Amino acid sequence: MTIAALRALLEEEQPDVRRHPAPWIPHTAHRHKETTVSVTAVPPRPEPAIPVGQLLAWADTHQDKKIRDHSERARVSLAALRERHQADEELAELELQESELQKRLNAVRDRKSELLPAKKPGRDYDPKEVRAWAHEQGLTVPDRGQIPKAVLAAWRERDGQQS
């Protein structure tokens, strides 16, 4: 087991124990008979991060005005990030609700169409066109109301159409 693996195990088992960072060892290759062994350094463990609130409190009371200004800008940025994060969370929830409502609406519409009586098919002709044609042919057709079936049949047969 390598030193790096041992350090990783120690970090997993005892994450709160502070350890001195390992010294930097340059990458070298050693020849031992016919095998080459590489030795690489483990990068030093980064210092634990200071909680943001603690860091801002320290900066608020710092004697350097630039540090206090950084603190104020950081607070403004954090507030903007919190607001945007909250808005994004709400948008995601609304999109989920919208999707669920759309699915439910589609199911309701499908069921409604199943329950409604079937509509009669629409006309396959324009009454004005049929009346005009009938007048040209010398057929009797009323100006309003239902067109006689015989006139419709003759109109459909004019070009070899049958319905």
PDB file of N, CA and C in Angstrom, residues 124 133 152-163:
ATOM      1  N   ASP A 124     -69.573  17.858 -48.141  1.00  0.00           N
ATOM      2  CA  ASP A 124     -68.456  17.727 -49.061  1.00  0.00           C
ATOM      3  C   ASP A 124     -68.649  18.629 -50.279  1.00  0.00           C
ATOM      4  N   TRP A 133     -74.279  25.779 -60.354  1.00  0.00           N
ATOM      5  CA  TRP A 133     -74.151  24.734 -61.379  1.00  0.00           C
ATOM      6  C   TRP A 133     -75.524  24.243 -61.831  1.00  0.00           C
ATOM      7  N   LEU A 152     -77.879  16.969 -56.094  1.00  0.00           N
ATOM      8  CA  LEU A 152     -76.546  16.677 -55.542  1.00  0.00           C
ATOM      9  C   LEU A 152     -75.908  15.509 -56.277  1.00  0.00           C
ATOM     10  N   ALA A 153     -76.702  14.461 -56.546  1.00  0.00           N
ATOM     11  CA  ALA A 153     -76.161  13.296 -57.251  1.00  0.00           C
ATOM     12  C   ALA A 153     -75.684  13.699 -58.640  1.00  0.00           C
ATOM     13  N   ALA A 154     -76.475  14.528 -59.337  1.00  0.00           N
ATOM     14  CA  ALA A 154     -76.088  14.976 -60.677  1.00  0.00           C
ATOM     15  C   ALA A 154     -74.831  15.834 -60.602  1.00  0.00           C
ATOM     16  N   TRP A 155     -74.746  16.695 -59.603  1.00  0.00           N
ATOM     17  CA  TRP A 155     -73.559  17.555 -59.442  1.00  0.00           C
ATOM     18  C   TRP A 155     -72.309  16.702 -59.200  1.00  0.00           C
ATOM     19  N   ARG A 156     -72.441  15.656 -58.369  1.00  0.00           N
ATOM     20  CA  ARG A 156     -71.299  14.784 -58.074  1.00  0.00           C
ATOM     21  C   ARG A 156     -70.894  13.975 -59.304  1.00  0.00           C
ATOM     22  N   GLU A 157     -71.820  13.620 -60.119  1.00  0.00           N
ATOM     23  CA  GLU A 157     -71.544  12.811 -61.304  1.00  0.00           C
ATOM     24  C   GLU A 157     -70.983  13.632 -62.469  1.00  0.00           C
ATOM     25  N   ARG A 158     -71.021  14.976 -62.382  1.00  0.00           N
ATOM     26  CA  ARG A 158     -70.602  15.818 -63.491  1.00  0.00           C
ATOM     27  C   ARG A 158     -69.177  15.560 -63.934  1.00  0.00           C
ATOM     28  N   ASP A 159     -68.270  15.237 -62.971  1.00  0.00           N
ATOM     29  CA  ASP A 159     -66.886  14.940 -63.305  1.00  0.00           C
ATOM     30  C   ASP A 159     -66.554  13.480 -63.034  1.00  0.00           C
ATOM     31  N   GLY A 160     -67.569  12.645 -62.906  1.00  0.00           N
ATOM     32  CA  GLY A 160     -67.357  11.232 -62.621  1.00  0.00           C
ATOM     33  C   GLY A 160     -67.159  10.962 -61.140  1.00  0.00           C
ATOM     34  N   GLN A 161     -67.518  11.919 -60.281  1.00  0.00           N
ATOM     35  CA  GLN A 161     -67.402  11.745 -58.823  1.00  0.00           C
ATOM     36  C   GLN A 161     -68.600  10.958 -58.338  1.00  0.00           C
ATOM     37  N   GLN A 162     -68.396  10.085 -57.398  1.00  0.00           N
ATOM     38  CA  GLN A 162     -69.490   9.355 -56.741  1.00  0.00           C
ATOM     39  C   GLN A 162     -69.254   9.402 -55.258  1.00  0.00           C
ATOM     40  N   SER A 163     -70.280   9.729 -54.491  1.00  0.00           N
ATOM     41  CA  SER A 163     -70.155   9.726 -53.037  1.00  0.00           C
ATOM     42  C   SER A 163     -71.260   8.908 -52.464  1.00  0.00           C
TER      43      SER A 163
END
